[in-house]
Coordinates of C-alpha atoms and ligand atoms in Angstrom, one line a residue:
M462 CA 0.0 0.0 0.0
I463 CA 1.2 3.5 -0.7
N464 CA 0.9 5.2 2.6
S465 CA 2.4 8.6 1.7
E466 CA 3.4 10.7 -1.2
F467 CA 6.7 11.1 0.5
N468 CA 7.2 7.4 0.5
L469 CA 6.1 7.1 -3.1
S470 CA 8.4 9.8 -4.4
M471 CA 11.4 8.6 -2.3
A472 CA 10.8 5.0 -3.0
E473 CA 10.8 5.6 -6.7
T474 CA 14.4 6.8 -6.5
K475 CA 15.3 3.3 -5.2
K476 CA 18.3 4.7 -3.5
I477 CA 19.7 4.5 0.0
A478 CA 21.7 7.5 1.2
E479 CA 25.5 7.0 1.1
P480 CA 27.3 6.0 4.3
C481 CA 28.1 9.2 6.1
V482 CA 28.4 11.2 9.3
M483 CA 26.0 14.1 9.9
V484 CA 27.4 16.8 12.1
I485 CA 24.7 19.1 13.5
F486 CA 25.8 22.6 14.7
G487 CA 23.1 23.9 17.0
A488 CA 22.3 20.4 18.1
T489 CA 20.4 21.4 21.2
G490 CA 18.2 23.9 19.4
D491 CA 14.5 23.8 18.4
L492 CA 15.1 22.9 14.8
T493 CA 17.1 19.8 15.7
K494 CA 14.5 18.5 18.1
R495 CA 11.4 19.4 16.1
K496 CA 12.4 18.7 12.6
L497 CA 15.9 17.2 12.0
L498 CA 15.7 14.3 14.4
P499 CA 12.1 13.3 13.5
A500 CA 13.1 13.6 9.8
L501 CA 16.1 11.3 10.3
Y502 CA 13.9 8.9 12.2
N503 CA 11.3 8.8 9.3
L504 CA 14.1 8.2 6.8
A505 CA 15.5 5.4 8.9
K506 CA 12.1 3.8 9.4
E507 CA 11.6 3.7 5.6
D508 CA 15.2 2.3 5.1
F509 CA 16.6 5.3 3.4
L510 CA 19.5 5.7 5.8
P511 CA 22.5 3.5 5.4
H512 CA 23.6 1.2 8.2
K513 CA 26.9 3.0 8.3
F514 CA 25.6 6.2 9.6
A515 CA 26.2 8.4 12.7
I516 CA 25.1 11.7 14.1
I517 CA 27.4 14.1 15.9
G518 CA 25.7 16.9 17.8
V519 CA 27.7 20.1 18.4
G520 CA 26.4 22.8 20.7
R521 CA 27.5 25.4 23.2
Q522 CA 26.2 23.4 26.1
E523 CA 28.7 21.1 27.8
L524 CA 26.9 17.7 27.6
T525 CA 28.2 14.2 27.5
T526 CA 27.3 11.9 24.7
Q527 CA 25.2 10.0 27.2
D528 CA 23.2 13.2 28.1
F529 CA 22.7 13.9 24.4
R530 CA 21.5 10.4 23.7
Q531 CA 19.0 10.8 26.4
Q532 CA 17.8 14.1 24.9
V533 CA 17.6 12.6 21.4
N534 CA 15.5 9.8 22.8
D535 CA 13.2 12.2 24.6
H536 CA 12.8 14.4 21.6
L537 CA 12.1 11.6 19.2
R538 CA 9.4 10.2 21.6
E539 CA 7.9 13.7 21.7
F540 CA 8.0 14.7 18.1
I541 CA 7.7 11.7 15.9
T542 CA 4.2 11.1 14.7
D543 CA 4.5 7.5 13.9
G544 CA 5.8 5.2 16.6
P545 CA 8.0 5.1 18.6
D546 CA 9.7 1.9 17.4
E547 CA 11.9 0.9 20.3
K548 CA 14.4 -1.0 18.0
L549 CA 14.8 2.1 15.9
L550 CA 15.3 4.3 19.0
K551 CA 18.1 2.0 20.0
W552 CA 19.6 2.2 16.6
F553 CA 19.8 5.9 16.9
D554 CA 21.2 5.6 20.4
E555 CA 24.1 3.6 19.3
R556 CA 25.1 6.0 16.6
T557 CA 24.7 9.4 18.3
Y558 CA 27.5 11.5 19.8
Y559 CA 28.0 14.9 21.2
T560 CA 30.8 17.5 21.7
G561 CA 30.2 20.9 23.1
G562 CA 32.0 24.2 23.7
D563 CA 32.5 27.7 22.6
F564 CA 32.2 28.1 18.8
D565 CA 35.1 30.6 18.9
D566 CA 37.4 28.0 20.5
D567 CA 39.3 26.7 17.6
R568 CA 41.5 24.3 19.4
K569 CA 39.2 22.9 22.0
L570 CA 35.8 22.6 20.2
F571 CA 37.0 21.9 16.7
G572 CA 40.0 19.8 17.9
D573 CA 37.6 17.7 20.0
L574 CA 35.3 17.4 17.0
K575 CA 38.0 16.2 14.7
D576 CA 39.0 13.5 17.3
L577 CA 35.4 12.4 17.7
M578 CA 34.9 12.2 14.0
G579 CA 37.9 10.0 13.7
Q580 CA 36.7 7.8 16.5
V581 CA 33.1 7.5 15.1
T582 CA 34.2 6.7 11.5
A583 CA 36.5 4.0 12.8
E584 CA 34.0 2.5 15.2
H585 CA 31.2 2.3 12.6
Q586 CA 33.5 1.7 9.6
I587 CA 32.0 4.8 7.8
P588 CA 34.0 6.3 5.0
E589 CA 34.9 10.0 5.7
N590 CA 31.8 11.4 4.0
Y591 CA 30.6 14.3 6.2
F592 CA 27.7 16.6 6.0
Y593 CA 27.5 19.5 8.3
Y594 CA 24.1 21.0 9.1
L595 CA 24.5 24.6 10.4
A596 CA 21.3 25.1 12.4
T597 CA 22.9 28.3 13.8
P598 CA 22.4 32.0 13.4
P599 CA 23.8 33.1 10.0
D600 CA 26.6 35.2 11.5
L601 CA 28.2 31.9 12.5
F602 CA 28.0 30.3 9.0
A603 CA 31.4 31.5 7.7
K604 CA 33.1 31.3 11.0
V605 CA 32.1 27.6 11.6
T606 CA 32.9 26.7 8.0
S607 CA 36.3 28.2 8.2
K608 CA 37.2 26.3 11.4
I609 CA 36.0 23.1 9.8
V610 CA 38.1 23.7 6.8
R611 CA 41.1 24.8 8.9
H612 CA 41.0 21.4 10.7
G613 CA 41.1 19.6 7.4
L614 CA 37.5 18.4 7.6
G615 CA 36.1 20.4 4.6
K616 CA 38.2 19.4 1.6
E617 CA 36.9 16.6 -0.5
E618 CA 39.6 14.0 -1.1
N619 CA 40.1 10.3 -1.6
G620 CA 36.7 10.0 -3.1
N621 CA 35.0 11.2 0.1
W622 CA 32.5 14.1 0.0
R623 CA 32.0 17.0 2.4
R624 CA 28.7 19.0 2.2
F625 CA 27.4 21.9 4.1
I626 CA 23.7 22.7 4.7
Y627 CA 23.0 26.3 5.7
E628 CA 19.7 27.2 7.3
K629 CA 17.8 30.3 6.4
P630 CA 18.0 33.3 6.8
F631 CA 20.9 33.4 4.3
G632 CA 22.0 37.0 5.1
R633 CA 19.7 39.9 6.0
D634 CA 20.0 41.9 2.8
L635 CA 21.8 41.8 -0.6
E636 CA 25.0 43.0 0.7
S637 CA 25.3 40.6 3.6
A638 CA 24.2 37.7 1.4
K639 CA 26.8 38.6 -1.2
R640 CA 29.5 38.8 1.5
L641 CA 28.4 35.5 3.0
N642 CA 28.5 33.8 -0.4
A643 CA 31.9 35.3 -1.1
D644 CA 33.3 34.2 2.3
L645 CA 31.9 30.6 1.9
L646 CA 33.1 30.3 -1.7
K647 CA 36.7 31.1 -0.5
L648 CA 36.5 28.1 1.8
V649 CA 34.5 25.5 -0.2
K650 CA 33.1 24.9 -3.7
E651 CA 29.6 25.9 -4.7
R652 CA 28.7 22.2 -5.3
Q653 CA 29.4 21.5 -1.6
I654 CA 27.0 24.2 -0.5
Y655 CA 23.3 23.4 0.2
R656 CA 21.2 26.5 1.1
I657 CA 18.1 25.1 2.5
D658 CA 14.5 26.4 2.2
H659 CA 12.2 24.0 3.9
Y660 CA 9.3 25.0 1.6
L661 CA 11.0 23.0 -1.1
G662 CA 10.7 19.9 1.1
K663 CA 6.9 20.2 1.1
E664 CA 5.3 17.6 -1.1
T665 CA 2.8 20.0 -2.6
V666 CA 5.5 22.5 -3.5
Q667 CA 7.5 19.8 -5.3
N668 CA 4.2 18.8 -7.0
I669 CA 4.0 22.1 -8.7
L670 CA 6.6 20.9 -11.2
V671 CA 4.9 17.6 -11.7
F672 CA 1.5 19.2 -12.1
R673 CA 2.8 21.6 -14.7
F674 CA 5.3 19.5 -16.6
G675 CA 4.1 15.9 -16.0
N676 CA 0.7 16.6 -17.5
S677 CA 0.0 17.9 -21.0
I678 CA -3.3 19.8 -20.4
F679 CA -2.1 22.6 -18.2
E680 CA 1.0 23.9 -19.7
P681 CA -0.6 25.2 -23.0
I682 CA -2.8 27.5 -21.0
W683 CA -0.2 28.5 -18.4
N684 CA 0.6 31.9 -19.8
R685 CA -0.5 35.5 -20.3
N686 CA -3.0 34.5 -23.0
F687 CA -5.2 32.6 -20.6
I688 CA -4.2 33.7 -17.1
D689 CA -5.5 36.9 -15.6
H690 CA -3.3 37.0 -12.6
I691 CA -1.8 34.8 -9.9
Q692 CA -2.1 35.1 -6.1
I693 CA 0.2 33.5 -3.6
T694 CA -0.8 33.6 0.1
V695 CA 1.3 32.2 3.0
A696 CA -0.9 33.1 5.9
E697 CA -0.1 32.1 9.5
K698 CA -2.5 32.1 12.4
L699 CA 0.2 32.1 15.0
G700 CA 2.0 35.3 16.2
V701 CA 5.7 35.4 16.7
E702 CA 5.6 33.0 19.7
Q703 CA 9.1 32.8 21.4
R704 CA 10.9 34.3 18.4
G705 CA 10.3 38.0 19.1
G706 CA 14.0 38.7 19.4
Y707 CA 14.8 37.5 15.9
Y708 CA 11.6 38.5 14.3
D709 CA 11.7 42.1 15.5
S710 CA 14.9 42.7 13.6
A711 CA 13.7 40.8 10.6
G712 CA 10.1 41.4 9.8
A713 CA 7.7 39.6 7.5
L714 CA 9.3 40.6 4.3
R715 CA 12.8 39.4 5.2
D716 CA 11.5 36.3 7.0
M717 CA 9.3 34.9 4.2
V718 CA 9.7 36.6 0.9
P719 CA 13.3 36.2 -0.4
N720 CA 13.0 32.5 0.4
H721 CA 9.7 30.7 0.7
I722 CA 7.5 33.1 -1.3
L723 CA 9.9 33.7 -4.2
Q724 CA 10.5 29.9 -4.4
L725 CA 6.8 29.5 -4.9
V726 CA 6.8 32.2 -7.5
T727 CA 9.7 30.7 -9.5
L728 CA 8.2 27.2 -9.5
T729 CA 4.8 28.6 -10.7
A730 CA 6.4 30.9 -13.3
M731 CA 9.5 29.1 -14.6
E732 CA 9.9 27.6 -18.1
P733 CA 10.1 23.8 -18.5
P734 CA 13.7 22.8 -17.7
V735 CA 15.6 20.7 -20.2
S736 CA 16.0 18.0 -17.5
F737 CA 15.5 17.6 -13.8
E738 CA 19.2 17.9 -13.2
A739 CA 19.9 20.4 -10.4
D740 CA 21.3 23.1 -12.6
S741 CA 18.7 22.8 -15.3
V742 CA 15.9 23.4 -12.8
R743 CA 17.8 26.2 -11.0
D744 CA 18.7 27.9 -14.2
E745 CA 15.1 28.3 -15.0
Q746 CA 14.2 29.5 -11.5
A747 CA 17.1 32.0 -11.6
K748 CA 15.8 33.4 -14.9
I749 CA 12.4 34.2 -13.2
L750 CA 14.2 36.0 -10.3
Q751 CA 16.2 38.0 -12.8
A752 CA 13.0 38.9 -14.7
I753 CA 11.3 40.3 -11.6
Q754 CA 12.0 44.0 -11.7
P755 CA 13.2 45.6 -8.5
F756 CA 10.8 48.2 -7.2
S757 CA 11.4 51.9 -7.7
P758 CA 10.4 54.2 -4.8
A759 CA 7.1 55.0 -6.6
D760 CA 6.4 51.3 -7.1
V761 CA 6.9 50.7 -3.4
L762 CA 4.1 53.2 -2.7
S763 CA 1.7 51.6 -5.1
R764 CA 2.8 47.9 -5.2
A765 CA 4.0 47.1 -1.7
V766 CA 2.0 47.0 1.5
R767 CA 3.2 46.4 5.0
G768 CA 1.2 45.9 8.2
Q769 CA 1.4 45.0 11.9
Y770 CA -1.1 43.2 14.0
G771 CA -2.8 44.7 16.9
E772 CA -4.7 42.9 19.6
G773 CA -7.5 40.8 18.3
V774 CA -9.7 37.7 18.8
E775 CA -8.7 34.3 17.6
D776 CA -10.8 31.2 18.3
G777 CA -12.8 33.2 20.8
R778 CA -9.8 34.3 22.9
T779 CA -8.1 37.7 23.0
V780 CA -4.6 37.6 21.7
P781 CA -2.0 40.4 22.3
A782 CA -0.8 43.0 19.8
Y783 CA 2.6 42.4 18.2
R784 CA 4.0 45.3 20.3
G785 CA 2.9 43.4 23.4
E786 CA 4.8 40.2 22.5
D787 CA 7.8 38.9 24.4
K788 CA 11.1 40.5 23.3
V789 CA 9.4 42.9 20.9
A790 CA 10.0 46.7 21.3
P791 CA 6.9 48.4 22.7
Q792 CA 7.0 50.9 19.8
S793 CA 8.3 48.5 17.2
N794 CA 7.7 49.4 13.6
T795 CA 8.5 45.9 12.3
E796 CA 6.0 44.6 9.8
T797 CA 4.2 41.3 10.5
F798 CA 2.4 41.4 7.2
A799 CA 3.7 42.1 3.7
A800 CA 2.0 42.1 0.3
L801 CA 3.6 42.8 -3.1
K802 CA 2.5 43.0 -6.6
L803 CA 5.3 41.4 -8.6
C804 CA 5.8 41.9 -12.4
I805 CA 7.7 39.3 -14.3
D806 CA 9.1 40.9 -17.4
N807 CA 9.3 38.1 -19.9
W808 CA 7.2 36.8 -22.8
R809 CA 5.1 34.4 -20.8
W810 CA 4.1 36.8 -18.0
A811 CA 4.2 40.3 -19.4
D812 CA 1.4 42.3 -17.8
I813 CA 0.2 39.4 -15.6
P814 CA 0.6 40.4 -12.0
F815 CA 1.7 38.0 -9.3
Y816 CA 0.2 39.2 -6.0
V817 CA 1.9 37.7 -3.0
R818 CA 1.1 38.2 0.7
T819 CA 2.3 36.7 4.0
G820 CA 1.6 37.6 7.6
K821 CA 1.4 36.4 11.1
R822 CA -1.8 36.3 13.1
M823 CA -4.0 36.1 10.1
A824 CA -7.5 34.7 9.9
T825 CA -6.4 31.1 9.3
K826 CA -3.2 29.2 8.5
H827 CA -3.1 28.4 4.9
S828 CA -0.7 28.6 2.0
T829 CA -2.1 28.6 -1.5
I830 CA -1.3 29.5 -5.1
V831 CA -4.3 30.7 -7.0
I832 CA -4.1 30.7 -10.8
Q833 CA -6.9 32.9 -11.9
F834 CA -7.9 32.5 -15.5
K835 CA -9.5 35.2 -17.8
R836 CA -13.2 35.4 -18.3
A837 CA -14.7 33.6 -21.3
P838 CA -14.4 36.0 -24.3
F839 CA -18.2 36.2 -24.9
V840 CA -21.0 36.0 -22.4
L841 CA -23.6 33.6 -23.8
F842 CA -25.6 33.3 -20.6
R843 CA -27.4 36.6 -20.4
D844 CA -29.7 35.4 -17.7
T845 CA -26.9 34.7 -15.2
S846 CA -26.3 37.5 -12.8
I847 CA -22.8 39.0 -13.0
E848 CA -21.7 37.6 -9.6
K849 CA -22.6 34.1 -10.8
L850 CA -20.6 34.3 -14.0
T851 CA -17.7 32.0 -13.2
T852 CA -14.1 32.5 -14.1
N853 CA -11.9 29.4 -14.0
R854 CA -9.4 29.1 -11.2
I855 CA -6.9 26.5 -10.2
V856 CA -6.0 26.5 -6.6
L857 CA -2.8 24.7 -5.4
H858 CA -3.3 24.1 -1.7
I859 CA 0.1 23.8 -0.1
Q860 CA -1.0 23.6 3.5
P861 CA -2.5 22.6 5.8
D862 CA -4.8 20.6 3.5
E863 CA -2.8 19.6 0.6
G864 CA -4.5 19.3 -2.7
I865 CA -5.6 21.0 -5.9
T866 CA -9.0 22.5 -6.8
L867 CA -10.4 23.4 -10.2
H868 CA -13.1 26.0 -10.1
F869 CA -15.4 26.2 -13.0
G870 CA -19.0 27.0 -14.0
A871 CA -21.8 24.4 -14.4
K872 CA -25.4 24.7 -15.5
I873 CA -27.8 24.9 -12.6
P874 CA -30.4 22.2 -13.1
G875 CA -33.7 23.6 -14.3
P876 CA -35.6 24.8 -17.4
I877 CA -33.6 28.0 -17.7
V878 CA -29.9 27.9 -18.8
N879 CA -28.3 29.4 -15.7
M880 CA -24.8 29.0 -14.5
G881 CA -23.3 28.5 -11.1
P882 CA -19.7 28.0 -9.7
V883 CA -18.6 24.5 -8.8
D884 CA -15.3 22.9 -7.6
M885 CA -13.5 19.7 -8.6
D886 CA -11.2 18.7 -5.7
F887 CA -8.1 16.5 -5.5
N888 CA -7.0 15.9 -2.0
Y889 CA -3.7 14.3 -1.2
L890 CA -5.0 12.6 1.9
D891 CA -7.7 10.8 0.1
H892 CA -5.4 9.5 -2.6
F893 CA -2.1 8.8 -0.8
G894 CA -3.1 8.5 2.8
D895 CA -1.6 10.4 5.8
Q896 CA 1.9 11.7 5.4
V897 CA 4.5 11.0 8.0
S898 CA 6.8 13.8 7.0
T899 CA 8.3 16.9 8.5
G900 CA 9.3 18.3 5.1
Y901 CA 13.0 17.8 5.9
E902 CA 13.2 14.2 4.9
R903 CA 13.6 14.8 1.2
L904 CA 16.1 17.6 1.7
L905 CA 18.4 15.7 4.1
F906 CA 18.2 12.6 1.8
D907 CA 19.0 14.7 -1.3
C908 CA 22.0 16.2 0.4
M909 CA 23.2 12.7 1.3
I910 CA 22.9 11.6 -2.3
G911 CA 24.4 14.8 -3.6
D912 CA 21.3 16.2 -5.4
A913 CA 21.1 20.0 -5.0
T914 CA 18.0 20.5 -7.1
L915 CA 15.9 21.6 -4.2
F916 CA 18.5 23.9 -2.7
Q917 CA 19.2 27.5 -3.6
R918 CA 22.2 28.6 -5.6
A919 CA 24.3 31.7 -4.8
D920 CA 22.9 33.6 -7.8
M921 CA 19.3 32.8 -6.8
V922 CA 19.8 34.0 -3.2
E923 CA 21.3 37.2 -4.4
A924 CA 18.7 37.8 -7.1
S925 CA 16.0 37.4 -4.4
W926 CA 17.6 39.8 -2.0
R927 CA 17.9 42.3 -4.9
I928 CA 14.1 42.4 -5.2
V929 CA 13.5 42.5 -1.5
D930 CA 16.1 45.2 -0.8
S931 CA 14.5 47.6 -3.2
V932 CA 11.4 47.5 -1.0
L933 CA 13.3 47.5 2.3
D934 CA 15.2 50.6 1.3
V935 CA 12.1 52.7 0.9
W936 CA 10.4 51.2 4.0
R937 CA 13.4 52.1 6.0
A938 CA 13.4 55.6 4.8
L939 CA 9.6 56.1 5.4
P940 CA 8.7 54.6 8.8
P941 CA 5.0 53.5 9.0
R942 CA 2.7 56.0 10.6
D943 CA -0.3 53.8 11.3
F944 CA 1.0 50.6 13.0
P945 CA -0.7 48.6 14.2
D946 CA -3.1 48.5 11.3
Y947 CA -4.8 45.1 11.3
A948 CA -6.4 43.2 14.1
A949 CA -5.1 39.7 14.9
G950 CA -7.4 37.1 13.3
T951 CA -8.0 39.1 10.0
W952 CA -6.6 39.0 6.5
G953 CA -4.2 41.9 7.0
P954 CA -4.4 45.7 6.6
P955 CA -7.0 47.4 4.4
D956 CA -4.2 48.7 2.1
S957 CA -3.6 45.1 1.0
D958 CA -7.2 44.9 -0.2
R959 CA -6.9 48.3 -1.8
M960 CA -3.9 47.3 -3.8
L961 CA -5.9 44.7 -5.6
E962 CA -9.1 46.8 -5.8
A963 CA -7.1 49.4 -7.7
D964 CA -6.6 46.7 -10.3
G965 CA -10.3 45.6 -10.2
R966 CA -9.4 42.4 -8.3
T967 CA -9.8 40.9 -4.8
W968 CA -7.9 38.4 -2.7
K969 CA -9.3 35.0 -2.7
N970 CA -9.6 34.3 1.0
L971 CA -10.2 30.7 2.0
I972 CA -12.5 31.8 4.8
E973 CA -14.3 35.1 5.3
E974 CA -13.2 37.4 8.0
P975 CA -15.4 37.4 11.1
K976 CA -18.0 40.1 11.1
T977 CA -17.9 42.3 14.2
E978 CA -19.4 45.5 15.4
E979 CA -17.8 48.7 14.2
C980 CA -15.5 50.2 16.9
E981 CA -12.7 52.6 17.4
K982 CA -9.0 52.2 17.5
G983 CA -8.0 51.9 21.1
E984 CA -5.0 52.7 23.3
G985 CA -1.6 51.0 23.4
G986 CA -1.6 49.1 20.2
K987 CA -5.2 47.8 20.7
V988 CA -6.9 47.7 17.4
E989 CA -10.5 46.7 16.8
K990 CA -12.2 45.4 13.8
G991 CA -14.5 47.4 11.6
K992 CA -17.6 45.8 10.0
S993 CA -15.6 43.9 7.5
G994 CA -13.1 42.7 10.1
K995 CA -10.7 45.4 9.1
V996 CA -9.1 48.0 11.3
K997 CA -11.1 51.2 11.5
K998 CA -8.9 54.2 11.4
Ligands
BG6_1217 C1 10.0 30.0 8.7 C2 9.8 31.4 9.2 O1 11.0 30.0 7.7 O2 8.8 29.6 8.2 C3 8.7 31.4 10.3 O3 11.0 31.9 9.8 C4 7.5 30.8 9.7 O4 8.5 32.8 10.7 C5 7.8 29.5 9.1 O5 6.5 30.7 10.8 C6 6.6 29.0 8.3 O6 6.8 27.6 7.9 P1 5.6 26.6 7.7 O7 6.2 25.4 7.2 O8 4.9 26.5 9.1 O9 4.7 27.3 6.7

């Protein structure tokens, strides 16, 4: 039985990862316990990990290997969704190690690490294939890499590979991303670098390419002749949780757009690659990023919207304003919502806008790509009221419910020819069963087999920051005057709706905003909803 699309796509590769040691920097952090360890467990469960495999955790905390093994065991029990399988937990226990200390301490930490790696490879008879996962803040990427290289653990030799996975954010603007790329490329080769974006590990994101290029009926209409516009929404219901410190210096635009959102844009817009080799796919993605024109200051005023959430009601309980969140400055002007109208200057997409938006504390958690087609050229059905005249729409649901919907018009039964909107739904769950996947399985596996297709290249990262920088520069020069400007639990600030209304369009919201009584903007960041659920100024 096929019990998950993850299993299906991975099984079809019929490969097992190569024997190797995974070294995780930031081994006691959240990412390791919530995503990386469960992903490794899922891979092992499906027999995708080699028997000759070991994990070395590296962190600031001084733990013994025994302490770390206990932590790994506890985290796996807490975060895996399928199990636990005691035999598998024991398997992990036998091949997990730890070394801790100050990341600046060249001799102690990295000397100890080198000794441990020697010991582990000898004990488990693993060839010296190493992959380093830097789940650390980006300011440590170059420093840690240089120390690894200095200790002779970064150079590929004797047929053994050395790979480096870098978590996002990769830089905080174009200049820092360029500097980071240049620093890393002085130390290792581009082919050794895997810049991770966990959106590319999501099945439905990978399915965009299969949907477009594995079927013959969609691609002929996937262009400016048939499509009116495209909307990409990555809406989150949660606020900033415990990440106020990081988020307040980043903001929604930096946090989500140069990476996740632009990846979705490129996969939706790219030309068919000549093959599914890493560079063929990434070449086409890079062309899209180059074709998105940076914003002029005037464009930013008309085609970019930012917002910040105020207090609001979610699931019947009051949630605090962003400015009241832990580790957030009480007068913070950081945006928690961003919407952009992107224009892709190429033959396929000229004059077809891509509206993208993302935000925290929105009405619901959902990520979708809406392909809105043009109206039929001639209205035959004169008796149908204008609001019932259907335009075709394909909705790619990325999360939480993964699937694809085709929206079209059908005749309403009865003696008069009248039309009404209907949906045809494909749901992943119904067809492939429940997924046991964190989204990181595919990416870790690909790194272990040396396939960089789903990882960002240096030029892609820089092209993305170039777009985002052009907006950030203007926003920095013109601080917002009306924050907070949307209530938690709504679809963002009214300016976001206005941006589309100016083009005669509206956002396709998955659920409507709750209707509340009209009320005034209150004190201390408290914002209340107007009739439509929007903030009343
Ligand atoms: C991360 C962002 O990259 O993606 C977070 O830093 C965001 O702020 C998260 O919450 C969203 O990921 P997902 O997979 O839950 O959509």
